[in-house]
XYZ file of C-alpha atoms in Angstrom:
518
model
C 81.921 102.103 39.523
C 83.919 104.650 41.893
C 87.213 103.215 42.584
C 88.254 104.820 46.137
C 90.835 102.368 46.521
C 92.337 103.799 43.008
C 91.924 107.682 44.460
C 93.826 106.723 47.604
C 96.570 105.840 45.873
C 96.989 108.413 43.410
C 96.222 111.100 46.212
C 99.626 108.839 48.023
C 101.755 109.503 45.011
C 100.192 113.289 44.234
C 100.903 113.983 48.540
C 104.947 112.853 48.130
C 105.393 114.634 45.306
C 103.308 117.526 47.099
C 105.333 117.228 50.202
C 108.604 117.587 48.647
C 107.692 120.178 45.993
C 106.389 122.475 49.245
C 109.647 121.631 51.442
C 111.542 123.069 48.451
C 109.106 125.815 47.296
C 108.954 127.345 50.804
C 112.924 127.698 51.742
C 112.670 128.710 47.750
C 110.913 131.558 49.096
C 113.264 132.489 52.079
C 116.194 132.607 49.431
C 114.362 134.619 47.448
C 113.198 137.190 50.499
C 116.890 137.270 51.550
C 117.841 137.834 48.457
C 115.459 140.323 46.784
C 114.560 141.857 49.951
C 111.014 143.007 50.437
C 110.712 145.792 47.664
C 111.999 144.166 44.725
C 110.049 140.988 46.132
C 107.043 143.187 46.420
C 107.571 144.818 42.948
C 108.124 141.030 41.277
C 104.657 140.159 42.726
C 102.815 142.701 41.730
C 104.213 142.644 37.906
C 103.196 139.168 38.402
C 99.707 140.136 39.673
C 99.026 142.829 36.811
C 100.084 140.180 34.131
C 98.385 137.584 35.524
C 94.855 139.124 34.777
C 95.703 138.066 30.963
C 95.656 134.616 32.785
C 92.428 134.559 33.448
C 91.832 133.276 29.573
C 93.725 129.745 30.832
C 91.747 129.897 33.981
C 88.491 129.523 31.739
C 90.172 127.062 29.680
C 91.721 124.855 31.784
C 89.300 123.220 33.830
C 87.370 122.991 30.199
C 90.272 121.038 28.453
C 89.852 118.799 31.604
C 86.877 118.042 31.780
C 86.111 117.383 28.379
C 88.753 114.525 28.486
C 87.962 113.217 31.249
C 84.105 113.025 30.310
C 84.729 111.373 26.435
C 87.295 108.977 28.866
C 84.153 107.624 31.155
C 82.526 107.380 27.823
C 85.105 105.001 26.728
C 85.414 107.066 23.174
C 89.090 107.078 22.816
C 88.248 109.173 19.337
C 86.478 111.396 21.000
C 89.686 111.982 23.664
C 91.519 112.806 20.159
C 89.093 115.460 18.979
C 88.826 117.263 22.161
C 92.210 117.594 22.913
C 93.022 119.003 19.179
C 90.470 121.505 19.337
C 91.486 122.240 23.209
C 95.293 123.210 21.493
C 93.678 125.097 18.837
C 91.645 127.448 21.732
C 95.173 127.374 23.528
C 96.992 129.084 20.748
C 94.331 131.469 19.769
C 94.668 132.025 23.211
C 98.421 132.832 23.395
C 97.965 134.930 20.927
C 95.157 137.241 22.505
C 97.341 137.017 25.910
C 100.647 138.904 23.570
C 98.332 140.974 21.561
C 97.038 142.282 25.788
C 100.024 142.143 26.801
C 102.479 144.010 25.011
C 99.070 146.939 24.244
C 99.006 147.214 28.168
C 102.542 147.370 29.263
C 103.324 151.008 29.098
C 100.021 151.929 30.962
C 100.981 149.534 33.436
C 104.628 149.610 34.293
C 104.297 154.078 34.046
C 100.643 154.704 35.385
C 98.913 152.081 36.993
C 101.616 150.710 39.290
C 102.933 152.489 42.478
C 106.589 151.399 41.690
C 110.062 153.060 42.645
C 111.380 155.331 39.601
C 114.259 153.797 39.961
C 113.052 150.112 39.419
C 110.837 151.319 36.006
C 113.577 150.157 33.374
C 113.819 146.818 35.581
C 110.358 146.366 35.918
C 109.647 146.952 32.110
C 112.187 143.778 31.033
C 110.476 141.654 34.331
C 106.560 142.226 32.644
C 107.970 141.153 29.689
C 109.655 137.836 31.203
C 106.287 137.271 33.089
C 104.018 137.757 29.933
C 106.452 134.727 28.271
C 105.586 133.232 31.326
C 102.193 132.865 30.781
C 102.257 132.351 27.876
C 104.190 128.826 28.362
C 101.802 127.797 30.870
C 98.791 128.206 28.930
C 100.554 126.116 25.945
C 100.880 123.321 28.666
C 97.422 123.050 29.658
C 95.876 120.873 26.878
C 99.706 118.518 28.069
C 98.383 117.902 31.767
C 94.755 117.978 31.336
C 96.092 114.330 29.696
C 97.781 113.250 32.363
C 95.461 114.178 34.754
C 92.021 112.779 32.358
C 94.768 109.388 32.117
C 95.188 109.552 36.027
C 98.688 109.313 35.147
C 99.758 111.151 38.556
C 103.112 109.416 39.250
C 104.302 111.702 35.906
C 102.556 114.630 37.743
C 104.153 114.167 41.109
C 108.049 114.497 39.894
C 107.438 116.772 37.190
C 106.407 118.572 40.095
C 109.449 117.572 41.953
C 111.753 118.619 38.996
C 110.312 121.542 38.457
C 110.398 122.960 42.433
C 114.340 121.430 42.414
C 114.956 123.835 39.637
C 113.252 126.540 41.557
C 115.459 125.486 44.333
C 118.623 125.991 43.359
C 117.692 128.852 41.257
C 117.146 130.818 43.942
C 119.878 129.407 45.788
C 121.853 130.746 43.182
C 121.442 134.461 44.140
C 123.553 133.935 46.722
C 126.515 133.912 44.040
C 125.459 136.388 41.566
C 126.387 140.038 41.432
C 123.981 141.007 38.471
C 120.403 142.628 39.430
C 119.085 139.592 41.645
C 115.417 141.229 40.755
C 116.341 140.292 36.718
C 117.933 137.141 37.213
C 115.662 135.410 39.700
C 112.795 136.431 36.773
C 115.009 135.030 34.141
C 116.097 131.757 35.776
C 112.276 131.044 36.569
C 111.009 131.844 33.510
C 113.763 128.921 31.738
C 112.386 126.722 34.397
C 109.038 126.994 32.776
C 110.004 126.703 29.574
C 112.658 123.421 30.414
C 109.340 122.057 31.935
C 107.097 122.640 29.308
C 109.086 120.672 26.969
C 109.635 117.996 28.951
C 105.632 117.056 29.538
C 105.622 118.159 25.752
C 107.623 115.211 24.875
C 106.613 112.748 27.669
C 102.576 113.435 26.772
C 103.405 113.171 22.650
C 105.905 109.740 23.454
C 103.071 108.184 25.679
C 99.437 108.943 24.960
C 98.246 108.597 21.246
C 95.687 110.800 21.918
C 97.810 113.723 21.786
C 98.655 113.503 18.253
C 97.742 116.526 16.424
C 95.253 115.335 13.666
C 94.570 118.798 11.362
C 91.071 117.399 10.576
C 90.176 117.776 14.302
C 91.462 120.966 14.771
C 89.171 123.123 13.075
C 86.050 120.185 14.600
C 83.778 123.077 14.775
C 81.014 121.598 16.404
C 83.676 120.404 19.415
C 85.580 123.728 18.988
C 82.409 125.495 19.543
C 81.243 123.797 22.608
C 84.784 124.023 24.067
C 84.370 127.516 23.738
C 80.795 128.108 24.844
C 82.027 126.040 28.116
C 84.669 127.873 28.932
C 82.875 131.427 28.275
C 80.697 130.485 31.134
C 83.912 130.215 33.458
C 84.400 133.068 32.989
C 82.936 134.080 36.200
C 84.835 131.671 38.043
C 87.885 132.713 36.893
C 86.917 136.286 37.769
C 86.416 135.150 41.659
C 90.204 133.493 41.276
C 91.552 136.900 40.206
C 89.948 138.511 42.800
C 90.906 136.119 45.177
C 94.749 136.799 44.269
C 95.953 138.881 41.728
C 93.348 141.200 42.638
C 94.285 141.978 45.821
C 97.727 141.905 44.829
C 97.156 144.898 42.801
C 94.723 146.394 44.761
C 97.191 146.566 48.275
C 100.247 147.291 46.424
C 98.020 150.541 44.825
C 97.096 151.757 47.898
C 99.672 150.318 50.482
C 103.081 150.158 48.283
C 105.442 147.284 47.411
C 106.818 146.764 50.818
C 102.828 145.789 52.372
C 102.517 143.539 49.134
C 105.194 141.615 49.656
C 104.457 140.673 53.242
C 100.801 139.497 51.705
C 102.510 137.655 48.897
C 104.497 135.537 51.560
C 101.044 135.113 53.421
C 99.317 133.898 49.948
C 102.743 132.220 48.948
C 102.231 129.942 52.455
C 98.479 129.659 51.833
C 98.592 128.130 48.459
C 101.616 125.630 49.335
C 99.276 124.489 52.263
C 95.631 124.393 50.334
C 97.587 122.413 47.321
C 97.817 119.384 49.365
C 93.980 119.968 49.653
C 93.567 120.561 45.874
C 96.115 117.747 45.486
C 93.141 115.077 47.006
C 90.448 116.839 44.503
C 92.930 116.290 41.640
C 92.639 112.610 42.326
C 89.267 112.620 42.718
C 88.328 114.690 40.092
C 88.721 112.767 36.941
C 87.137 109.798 38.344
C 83.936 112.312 39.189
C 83.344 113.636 36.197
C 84.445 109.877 34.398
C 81.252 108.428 36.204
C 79.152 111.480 34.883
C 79.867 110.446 31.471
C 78.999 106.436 32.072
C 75.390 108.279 33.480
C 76.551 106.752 37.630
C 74.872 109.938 39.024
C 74.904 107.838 41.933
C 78.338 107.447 42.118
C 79.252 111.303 41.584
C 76.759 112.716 44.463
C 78.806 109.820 46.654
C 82.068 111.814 45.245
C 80.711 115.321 45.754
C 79.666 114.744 49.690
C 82.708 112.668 50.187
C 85.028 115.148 48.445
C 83.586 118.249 49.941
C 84.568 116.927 53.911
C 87.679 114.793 53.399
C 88.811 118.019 51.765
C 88.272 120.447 54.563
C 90.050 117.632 57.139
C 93.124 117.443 55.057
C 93.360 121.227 55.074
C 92.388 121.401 58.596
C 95.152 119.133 59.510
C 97.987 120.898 58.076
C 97.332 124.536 58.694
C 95.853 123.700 62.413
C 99.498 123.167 63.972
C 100.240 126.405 62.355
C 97.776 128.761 62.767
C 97.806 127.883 66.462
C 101.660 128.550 66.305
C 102.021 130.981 63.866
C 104.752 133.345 65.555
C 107.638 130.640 66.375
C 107.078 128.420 63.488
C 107.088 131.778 61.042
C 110.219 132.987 63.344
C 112.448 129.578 62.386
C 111.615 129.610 58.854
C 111.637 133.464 58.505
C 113.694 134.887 61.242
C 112.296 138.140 61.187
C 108.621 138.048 60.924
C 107.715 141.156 58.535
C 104.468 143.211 60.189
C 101.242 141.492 58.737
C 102.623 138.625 57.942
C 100.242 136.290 60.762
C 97.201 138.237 60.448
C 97.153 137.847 56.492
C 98.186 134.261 56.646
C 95.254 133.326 59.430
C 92.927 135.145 56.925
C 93.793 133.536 53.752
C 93.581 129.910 55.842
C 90.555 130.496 56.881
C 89.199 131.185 53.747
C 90.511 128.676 52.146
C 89.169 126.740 54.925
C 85.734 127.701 54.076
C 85.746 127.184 50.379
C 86.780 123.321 50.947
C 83.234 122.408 51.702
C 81.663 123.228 48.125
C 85.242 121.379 45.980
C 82.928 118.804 45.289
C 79.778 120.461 44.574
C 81.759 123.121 41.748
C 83.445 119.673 39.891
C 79.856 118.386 40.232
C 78.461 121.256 37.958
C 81.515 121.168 35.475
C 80.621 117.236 35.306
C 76.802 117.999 34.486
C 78.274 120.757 32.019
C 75.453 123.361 32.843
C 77.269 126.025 34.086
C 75.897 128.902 32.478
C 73.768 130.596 35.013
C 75.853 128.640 37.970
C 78.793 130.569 36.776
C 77.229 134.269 35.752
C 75.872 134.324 39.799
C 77.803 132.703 41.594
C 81.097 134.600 39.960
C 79.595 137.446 39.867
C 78.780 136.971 43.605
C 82.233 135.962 44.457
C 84.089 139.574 42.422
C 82.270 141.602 45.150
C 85.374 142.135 47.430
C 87.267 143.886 44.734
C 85.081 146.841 44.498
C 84.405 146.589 48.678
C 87.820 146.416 49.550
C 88.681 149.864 47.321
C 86.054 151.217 48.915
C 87.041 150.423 52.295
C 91.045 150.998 51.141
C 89.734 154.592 49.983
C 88.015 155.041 53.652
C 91.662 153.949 55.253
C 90.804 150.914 56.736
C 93.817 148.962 56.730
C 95.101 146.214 54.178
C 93.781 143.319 55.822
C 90.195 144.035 55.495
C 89.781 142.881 51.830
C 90.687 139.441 53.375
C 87.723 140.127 55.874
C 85.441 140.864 53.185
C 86.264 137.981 51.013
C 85.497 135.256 53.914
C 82.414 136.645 54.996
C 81.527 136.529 50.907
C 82.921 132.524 51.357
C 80.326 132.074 53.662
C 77.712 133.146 52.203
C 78.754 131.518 48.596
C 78.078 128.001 50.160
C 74.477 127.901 49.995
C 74.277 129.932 47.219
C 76.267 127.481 45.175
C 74.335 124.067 47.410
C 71.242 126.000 46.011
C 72.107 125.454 41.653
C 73.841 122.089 43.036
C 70.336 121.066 43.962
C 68.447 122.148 40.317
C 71.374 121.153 38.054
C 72.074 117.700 39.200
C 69.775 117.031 42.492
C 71.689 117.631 45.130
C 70.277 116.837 48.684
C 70.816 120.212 50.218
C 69.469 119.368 53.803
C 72.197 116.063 52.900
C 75.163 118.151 51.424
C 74.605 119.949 54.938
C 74.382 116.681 57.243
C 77.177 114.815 55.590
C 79.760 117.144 54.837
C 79.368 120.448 56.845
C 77.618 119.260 60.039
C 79.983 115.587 59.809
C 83.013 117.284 59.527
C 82.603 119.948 62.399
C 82.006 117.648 64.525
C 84.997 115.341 63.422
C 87.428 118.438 64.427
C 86.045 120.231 66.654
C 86.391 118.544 70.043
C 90.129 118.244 68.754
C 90.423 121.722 67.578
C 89.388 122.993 71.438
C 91.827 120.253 73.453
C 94.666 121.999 71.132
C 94.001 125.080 71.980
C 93.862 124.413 75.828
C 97.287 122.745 75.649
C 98.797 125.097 74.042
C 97.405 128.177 76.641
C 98.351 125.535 79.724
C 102.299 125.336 78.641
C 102.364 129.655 78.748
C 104.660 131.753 77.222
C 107.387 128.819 77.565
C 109.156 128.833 73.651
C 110.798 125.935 73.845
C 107.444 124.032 74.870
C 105.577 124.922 71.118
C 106.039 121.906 69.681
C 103.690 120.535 71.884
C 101.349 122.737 70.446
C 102.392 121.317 67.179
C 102.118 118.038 68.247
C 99.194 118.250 69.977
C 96.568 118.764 67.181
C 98.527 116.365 64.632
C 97.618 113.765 67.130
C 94.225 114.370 68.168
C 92.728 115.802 65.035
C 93.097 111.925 63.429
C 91.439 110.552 66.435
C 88.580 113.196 66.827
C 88.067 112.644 62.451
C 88.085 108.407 62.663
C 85.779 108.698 66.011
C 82.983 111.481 65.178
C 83.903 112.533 61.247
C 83.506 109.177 59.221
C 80.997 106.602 58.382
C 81.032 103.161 59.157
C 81.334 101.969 55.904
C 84.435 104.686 55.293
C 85.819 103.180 58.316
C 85.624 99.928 57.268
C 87.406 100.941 53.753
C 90.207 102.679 55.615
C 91.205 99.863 57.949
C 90.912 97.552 54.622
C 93.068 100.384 52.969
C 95.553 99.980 55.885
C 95.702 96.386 56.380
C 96.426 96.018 52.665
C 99.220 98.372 52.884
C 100.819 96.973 56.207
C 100.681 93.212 54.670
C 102.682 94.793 51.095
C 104.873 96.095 53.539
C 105.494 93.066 55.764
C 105.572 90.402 52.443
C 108.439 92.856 50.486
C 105.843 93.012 47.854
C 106.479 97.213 47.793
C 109.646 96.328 46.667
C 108.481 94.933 43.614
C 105.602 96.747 42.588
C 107.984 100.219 42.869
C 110.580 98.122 40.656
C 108.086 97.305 37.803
């Protein structure tokens, strides 16, 4: 049975962890612009970028090492947990070890040839690609630790590990301020102990907590398990291609052709983008484990319900952080910022919107991983998704300017929707004309009429600065109403006000007080 009540409040605790991690992350990254200044900020992302193509290996293999938890969890096979997740940390290291073998083969090319970087920066940026490749490195050793918190639903752990590790973050790059050494060198060093200081603390937290996580060397050379693992995450492959695409890609591709200074305004715009589609991704990471859980108990039933539901509530909770700023881009970018760099609004209204898009189909892509036929789903629908690489060289070799990759990419968003509605439908029977009524068609209409009443206000108060927060207000306010009137069914209605009424009486009776305390 699909416990909604049980993915409300893990989404609660994932969203205040969420919320405090992206207060910290984003004055993080005005430290860090101060600090760096938006060359050596532009040179750190695009090491970052380069490297983080060898990343594509934990793409593949993370959403693998999930699933396959969570799937021998709604099986109730606690055995089964065991095996997977020692022949997950066998794929890891064999992993790490192709990532260093890349890694260290590529660096010369890179850091000499392929990257348009400052001849005076070379010797930096050398020590920084290695500091990034240890980098990875550490996070794909992790994986296999919070695919078990997140199979165990365990996302209170998440939340302020997440906390911990953006405080760190925090007053790392606070600490430029102080220091006279290359700020370029030690903002890469002091985030790349971060990782490390958080790596070994879900290390020990996962191995103190969840017997599963014992290493067993019987289970990890399971071949048979080992072997499907790996035929799984092969056929990700294609999916992690569109990620790449979707940002280290165009990292590379605009710093080749437009220079470290353009780069770094985009990395802001993508920096802003993914601390404001996380809180979306937060809600799927609730609802996730629990979708692929009742796959594994055979409740197809209960995982279409998920991959409608997921789809829509997704796209609202998106909608209603990034409307207030992407009808108020210019002030709200001028108080955190100061000085808005050129670009900065027209890539960050780009990447939203995208992101925007690619909401609908959350559910239907954990639907597929659930099923676990993915093999033509990912070879098209990747392969689909990796067209505006080559488009946007092409166009970048024509002059058109840096933002048209962006263009390219959302028009290929739209048109990946049906595509992917279209193996939703043969793999596990989707409804297509369904998917369409109930989440696209349901949630346009549950923000639209909100969306346009924004907008007016925010044209009737003028040119009048000190009025915006109206126009902040404004759509926080009505895009609730317009989503409870028009965007939900009765029976979600009826769970919400339960949801609510259940909250306000824990509230009134003290009863908070004691549930936080045990």
């Amino acid at each position: 049975m699909i416990d909604k009540n049980k993915i409300a409040k893990n989404t609660a605790v994932l969203y205040l962890g969420m919320v405090v991690a992206t207060l910290l992350s984003l004055i993080t990254v005005r430290f860090v612009l101060e600090n760096l200044g938006i060359e050596d900020y532009g040179i750190y992302l695009a090491l970052a970028g380069v490297v983080g193509f060898l990343n594509i290996l934990n793409s593949i293999m993370s959403s693998g090492t999930q699933r396959f938890l969570s799937f021998e969890h709604g099986k109730g096979e606690d055995d089964g947990v065991n095996v997977h997740f020692n022949a997950a940390m066998t794929l890891h290291v064999v992993t790490v070890l192709l990532i260093i073998l890349s890694g260290l083969t590529l660096k010369d090319y890179v850091v000499h040839q392929l990257m348009n970087l400052p001849a005076a920066r070379l010797e930096t940026a050398t020590f920084i690609y290695d500091l990034v490749l240890i980098k990875i490195v550490i996070s794909v050793l992790g994986v296999p630790y919070a695919a078990v918190l997140n199979a165990r639903e365990d996302f209170r752990s998440v939340a302020l590990i997440s906390i911990l590790q953006s405080t760190m973050m925090f007053f790392g790059a606070w600490s430029l301020y102080i220091v006279s050494y290359d700020k370029l060198i030690y903002h890469t060093v002091i985030t790349t102990l971060v990782m490390i200081a958080v790596f070994l603390l879900k290390l020990i937290y996962v191995r103190s907590n969840y017997p599963e996580s014992a290493l067993v060397p019987r289970h990890l050379f399971n071949h048979r398990v080992v072997r499907s693992q790996v035929s799984f995450s092969a056929w990700n492959l294609f999916g992690a291609l569109a990620s790449i695409v979707q940002n280290q890609g165009m990292v590379l591709l605009i710093n080749i052709f437009f220079g470290p200074a353009v780069n770094g305004v985009f990395g802001i715009a993508q920096q802003v983008s993914r601390s404001l589609i996380s809180f979306s991704s937060t809600l799927m990471r609730a609802i996730r484990p629990q979708l692929i859980q009742a796959e594994g108990r055979n409740d197809r039933r209960g995982m279409l319900n998920l991959v409608h539901w997921s789809g829509r509530v997704s796209f609202y909770v998106l909608l209603f952080l990034v409307a207030p700023l992407l009808l108020n881009m210019e002030p709200i970018f001028r108080l955190w910022l100061g000085n808005i760099p050129e670009g900065l609004t027209l890539f960050t209204a780009l990447v939203i919107v995208g992101g925007l898009i690619n909401q609908f189909s959350v559910g239907i892509m954990s639907g597929v991983q659930a099923v676990g036929k993915i093999a033509t789903y990912q070879a098209v629908v990747g392969l689909f998704l990796i067209i505006p690489l080559p488009l946007g060289y092409i166009a970048f070799s024509l002059d058109y300017p840096a933002s048209t990759v962006l263009i390219i990419a959302i028009i290929i968003a739209l048109l990946a929707n049906p595509l992917r509605v279209w193996f939703a439908h043969r793999i596990f029977a989707l409804d297509p004309k369904g998917w369409y009524r109930e989440t696209v068609l349901m949630a346009l209409i549950g923000v639209a009429p909100s969306l346009a009443a924004s907008w007016v206000i925010l044209h009737l108060l003028g040119d009048y600065s000190y009025l915006y927060l109206f126009g902040i207000i404004a759509p926080i306010i009505l895009i609730p109403m317009n989503i409870y009137v028009a965007g939900l069914t009765q029976s979600e209605k009826v769970a919400l006000g339960a949801m609510l009424r259940r909250a306000l009486a824990i509230y009134r009776t003290g009863d908070w007080k004691s549930r936080r305390s045990s």
